[in-house]
Coordinates of C-alpha atoms in Angstrom, one line a residue:
M9 CA 120.4 180.5 37.0
H10 CA 123.3 182.1 38.8
Y11 CA 124.9 178.8 39.5
A12 CA 124.0 177.4 36.1
I13 CA 125.8 180.2 34.3
A14 CA 128.8 179.8 36.6
A15 CA 128.9 176.1 35.9
L16 CA 128.8 176.7 32.2
L17 CA 131.6 179.1 32.4
A18 CA 133.7 176.7 34.4
A19 CA 133.0 173.9 31.9
L20 CA 134.3 176.0 29.1
T21 CA 137.7 176.4 30.7
I22 CA 138.6 172.7 30.6
A23 CA 137.8 171.9 26.9
T24 CA 140.7 170.5 24.9
A25 CA 142.2 171.8 21.7
P26 CA 140.5 171.2 18.4
A27 CA 142.0 169.8 15.2
R28 CA 139.2 170.9 13.0
A29 CA 138.3 174.4 11.8
D30 CA 134.6 173.8 12.4
L31 CA 135.0 172.7 16.0
L32 CA 134.7 175.4 18.7
T33 CA 136.0 174.2 22.0
H34 CA 135.5 177.7 23.5
V35 CA 133.6 180.8 22.4
H36 CA 135.3 183.7 24.0
G37 CA 133.8 186.5 21.8
L38 CA 131.9 187.3 18.7
A39 CA 132.5 189.9 16.0
Y40 CA 132.1 190.7 12.4
S41 CA 135.0 191.9 10.2
A42 CA 134.7 195.6 9.2
D43 CA 133.6 194.6 5.7
G44 CA 130.9 192.3 7.1
K45 CA 132.1 189.3 5.1
R46 CA 133.4 187.2 8.0
L47 CA 132.1 186.3 11.5
I48 CA 135.0 185.9 13.8
I49 CA 135.0 183.7 16.9
P50 CA 138.0 183.6 19.3
S51 CA 138.6 180.1 20.6
H52 CA 141.1 178.0 22.5
H53 CA 143.4 177.7 19.5
G54 CA 143.2 180.7 17.3
L55 CA 140.3 182.5 15.5
A56 CA 137.5 180.6 13.8
I57 CA 136.0 182.2 10.8
Y58 CA 132.5 181.7 9.3
E59 CA 132.3 183.0 5.7
N60 CA 130.0 182.2 2.8
G61 CA 128.4 179.3 4.8
K62 CA 131.7 177.6 5.6
W63 CA 134.1 177.4 8.6
S64 CA 137.8 178.0 8.5
K65 CA 140.7 179.0 10.7
A66 CA 142.1 182.5 10.4
P67 CA 145.7 182.9 9.4
G68 CA 148.0 183.9 12.2
P69 CA 149.1 182.5 15.6
E70 CA 146.8 180.1 17.4
H71 CA 146.7 182.0 20.6
D72 CA 144.1 181.1 23.3
Y73 CA 142.1 184.3 22.9
M74 CA 140.2 185.1 26.1
G75 CA 138.9 188.7 26.2
F76 CA 138.2 189.7 22.6
S77 CA 136.6 192.7 20.9
A78 CA 136.7 194.3 17.4
T79 CA 136.5 197.8 16.1
A80 CA 136.1 199.2 12.6
K81 CA 139.9 199.1 12.1
D82 CA 141.4 196.8 14.7
I83 CA 141.0 193.7 16.9
Y84 CA 141.9 193.6 20.6
S85 CA 142.5 190.6 22.7
S86 CA 143.9 189.2 25.9
G87 CA 144.8 185.6 26.8
H88 CA 147.5 183.1 26.5
P89 CA 150.1 182.8 23.7
A90 CA 150.5 179.9 21.2
A91 CA 153.5 177.7 21.6
G92 CA 156.5 179.1 19.8
S93 CA 155.0 182.6 19.5
G94 CA 157.7 184.2 21.7
L95 CA 155.1 186.0 23.8
V96 CA 155.0 185.9 27.6
N97 CA 152.1 184.2 29.3
P98 CA 149.7 185.8 29.8
F99 CA 150.2 188.3 26.9
G100 CA 148.3 191.2 28.5
L101 CA 146.6 193.3 25.8
L102 CA 147.3 192.8 22.1
R103 CA 146.1 194.7 19.0
S104 CA 145.9 193.4 15.4
K105 CA 145.5 195.6 12.4
D106 CA 145.3 192.8 9.9
G107 CA 142.5 190.5 11.1
G108 CA 144.6 188.5 13.5
K109 CA 147.6 187.6 11.3
T110 CA 150.0 189.7 13.4
W111 CA 149.7 191.3 16.8
D112 CA 151.1 194.4 18.5
K113 CA 151.8 194.3 22.3
L114 CA 150.1 197.1 24.2
G115 CA 151.4 196.2 27.6
L116 CA 150.8 194.1 30.7
E117 CA 152.4 191.0 29.2
G118 CA 153.2 188.5 31.9
E119 CA 150.7 190.2 34.2
S120 CA 147.1 190.2 33.1
D121 CA 144.6 188.0 31.3
F122 CA 141.4 189.9 30.8
H123 CA 138.4 187.6 30.3
V124 CA 135.9 190.4 30.2
M125 CA 136.7 193.2 27.7
A126 CA 135.0 195.4 25.1
T127 CA 135.9 198.2 22.6
G128 CA 134.1 201.1 21.0
W129 CA 133.6 200.4 17.3
H130 CA 134.6 203.9 16.1
T131 CA 136.6 205.1 19.1
N132 CA 138.9 202.2 20.0
A133 CA 138.1 202.8 23.7
V134 CA 139.0 199.7 25.6
Y135 CA 137.3 198.7 28.8
V136 CA 138.4 195.7 30.9
W137 CA 137.4 194.1 34.2
N138 CA 140.6 193.6 36.0
P139 CA 140.6 190.6 38.3
V140 CA 143.8 191.3 40.2
P141 CA 146.1 194.3 40.7
N142 CA 149.0 194.7 38.2
S143 CA 151.7 197.3 37.5
R144 CA 149.2 199.7 35.7
M145 CA 146.1 198.9 37.7
K146 CA 146.5 199.1 41.5
Q147 CA 143.1 197.7 42.2
P148 CA 140.8 195.1 40.8
G149 CA 137.7 196.3 38.9
L150 CA 136.7 198.3 35.9
H151 CA 139.5 200.1 34.0
Y152 CA 139.6 201.8 30.6
T153 CA 142.1 203.3 28.1
F154 CA 141.4 205.7 25.2
N155 CA 144.9 205.6 23.8
D156 CA 145.8 201.9 23.4
G157 CA 147.1 201.3 26.9
F158 CA 149.3 204.3 27.2
V159 CA 147.2 205.5 30.1
W160 CA 144.8 203.3 32.1
N161 CA 142.0 204.9 34.3
R162 CA 140.1 203.2 37.0
A163 CA 136.3 203.7 37.0
S164 CA 134.5 203.8 40.4
A165 CA 131.6 201.6 39.0
Q166 CA 129.3 202.9 41.6
G167 CA 125.8 201.3 41.5
I168 CA 126.8 197.9 40.0
E169 CA 125.8 194.7 41.7
G170 CA 128.2 191.8 41.2
N171 CA 131.2 191.2 38.9
P172 CA 130.4 191.4 35.2
Y173 CA 130.1 188.5 32.7
A174 CA 130.2 191.0 29.8
I175 CA 131.0 194.6 28.9
A176 CA 129.8 196.7 26.0
V177 CA 131.1 200.1 24.8
H178 CA 129.0 202.6 22.7
P179 CA 130.3 202.7 19.1
D180 CA 130.7 206.5 19.1
D181 CA 130.7 207.7 22.7
P182 CA 133.7 206.3 24.6
K183 CA 132.2 207.2 28.0
S184 CA 129.0 205.2 27.4
V185 CA 129.4 201.6 28.7
A186 CA 127.2 198.8 29.8
L187 CA 127.7 195.7 32.0
A188 CA 125.9 192.4 32.5
T189 CA 126.3 190.9 35.9
P190 CA 124.6 188.1 37.9
N191 CA 122.3 190.7 39.3
G192 CA 121.2 192.7 36.3
V193 CA 122.2 194.9 33.4
F194 CA 123.7 198.3 34.1
E195 CA 124.4 201.4 32.0
S196 CA 126.8 204.3 32.5
S197 CA 127.3 207.6 30.6
D198 CA 130.3 208.8 32.6
A199 CA 133.0 206.3 31.7
G200 CA 131.9 203.9 34.4
E201 CA 132.0 206.2 37.4
S202 CA 128.3 205.5 38.1
F203 CA 125.8 203.0 36.7
A204 CA 122.0 202.8 36.6
K205 CA 120.3 199.4 36.5
I206 CA 118.2 198.9 33.4
G207 CA 117.7 195.1 33.4
P208 CA 116.3 193.6 36.7
T209 CA 117.3 190.0 36.1
Q210 CA 120.6 188.1 35.7
G211 CA 122.5 189.7 32.7
T212 CA 124.5 187.4 30.4
A213 CA 125.5 189.6 27.4
V214 CA 125.5 193.2 26.3
F215 CA 125.9 194.9 23.0
F216 CA 125.4 198.5 21.6
D217 CA 124.1 198.4 18.0
L218 CA 126.3 200.1 15.6
D219 CA 124.1 203.1 15.0
G220 CA 124.3 203.8 18.7
S221 CA 120.6 204.0 19.3
H222 CA 119.9 200.7 21.2
L223 CA 121.4 198.4 23.8
W224 CA 120.9 194.7 23.3
Y225 CA 121.3 192.4 26.2
G226 CA 120.9 188.8 27.1
S227 CA 119.4 187.8 30.4
Y228 CA 118.0 184.9 32.3
D229 CA 115.1 184.6 34.8
T230 CA 113.1 181.4 34.3
E231 CA 114.3 181.2 30.7
P232 CA 116.9 182.8 28.4
R233 CA 115.9 186.2 27.0
L234 CA 117.1 188.7 24.4
T235 CA 116.1 192.3 24.8
R236 CA 116.6 195.5 22.9
A237 CA 116.2 198.8 24.8
R238 CA 116.3 202.2 23.2
L239 CA 118.9 204.4 24.8
K240 CA 117.7 207.4 26.8
G241 CA 114.3 205.8 27.3
G242 CA 111.7 204.6 24.9
P243 CA 110.3 201.2 23.9
V244 CA 111.9 197.9 25.0
A245 CA 111.5 194.9 22.6
Q246 CA 111.8 191.2 23.4
F247 CA 113.1 188.8 20.7
K248 CA 112.2 185.2 20.4
L249 CA 115.2 183.0 20.8
P250 CA 115.8 179.6 19.3
P251 CA 115.2 176.7 21.7
L252 CA 118.0 176.9 24.4
T253 CA 118.1 174.2 27.1
K254 CA 120.0 175.1 30.2
D255 CA 121.7 177.8 28.1
A256 CA 121.7 181.6 27.6
V257 CA 123.0 184.2 25.2
S258 CA 126.7 185.0 25.9
F259 CA 127.7 187.2 23.0
I260 CA 125.9 189.5 20.5
A261 CA 127.3 191.0 17.3
Q262 CA 126.0 193.0 14.3
N263 CA 127.1 193.0 10.7
P264 CA 128.5 196.5 9.9
A265 CA 127.8 196.1 6.2
R266 CA 124.3 194.6 6.5
R267 CA 122.8 196.1 9.7
D268 CA 119.8 193.8 9.8
E269 CA 122.1 190.8 10.3
Y270 CA 123.0 189.9 13.8
A271 CA 124.8 186.9 15.4
I272 CA 124.5 185.4 18.9
A273 CA 126.5 182.8 20.7
T274 CA 125.6 180.9 23.8
F275 CA 127.4 179.4 26.8
N276 CA 126.9 176.0 25.3
R277 CA 128.7 177.0 22.1
N278 CA 125.6 177.3 19.9
V279 CA 125.9 180.1 17.3
Y280 CA 123.1 181.6 15.3
I281 CA 122.7 184.2 12.6
S282 CA 119.6 186.4 12.0
K283 CA 119.2 188.3 8.7
D284 CA 116.0 190.0 9.8
A285 CA 117.1 191.9 12.8
G286 CA 116.4 189.1 15.3
K287 CA 113.0 187.9 14.1
T288 CA 114.3 184.5 13.0
W289 CA 117.6 182.6 13.7
T290 CA 119.6 180.1 11.7
P291 CA 122.0 177.8 13.5
I292 CA 125.6 177.8 12.2
A293 CA 127.2 175.8 15.1
E294 CA 125.6 173.5 17.6
R295 CA 127.5 172.7 20.9
G296 CA 130.7 173.8 19.1
E297 CA 130.1 171.7 16.0
G298 CA 130.0 173.9 12.9
K299 CA 127.1 173.3 10.4

């Protein structure tokens, strides 16, 4: 499945721009608003919103949001600016305090486009996988900031195997981070200095639940899987996924207002919601077509 996931990722980079609010040409992330009313999906032209059973476009610039992650107060993103926005391409790291209507520049504009990024829900810790050196990061690899880009730190990332598809940050502990790579799922408790392997097969997605007690991860061996592991040991639960053909889970999110509600997105732009903590799933988008 290593090559299948790589092919899916490559295919997603050549999609064209949508004219409809319910058409997702890309799915570059997945997050709920802090009040739990809206599911937010960054795409090739702006933010798609799913609310009360309907799709819409969020107000604000239609940037090509790549790396994307939300906290209890803010949204962070990286990517490419919309035409006429006045931003340099790529726009480095941005932060929005109003749901994507306006954005603040946090540095690295014109230098970096982070495709793999995550934040801590309550801490605003930001972790990125940096593909090439820039003025603030002298080497590629895992970097993090706890102060909105004022200071960036490089993590040694000892113990990981392969470059990550996804990063997750613990909601309360900024030093607890997880990675999904082609060779497994890895967890760190020391701000990414060292990692332990907790998932033996190809990782595709990672997410800490909002109470900070479990790590959810997508993986693929002979078929796509969704697993929930209790932190610091304990039981591991497997969840039945909807039928996914040549596909796998790419993003996981939890509703902060209704904690039994989860959403998943896949590499083929399928999006599902579960209101019973992953027991059953309802499709809300199929191959990028909103339902």
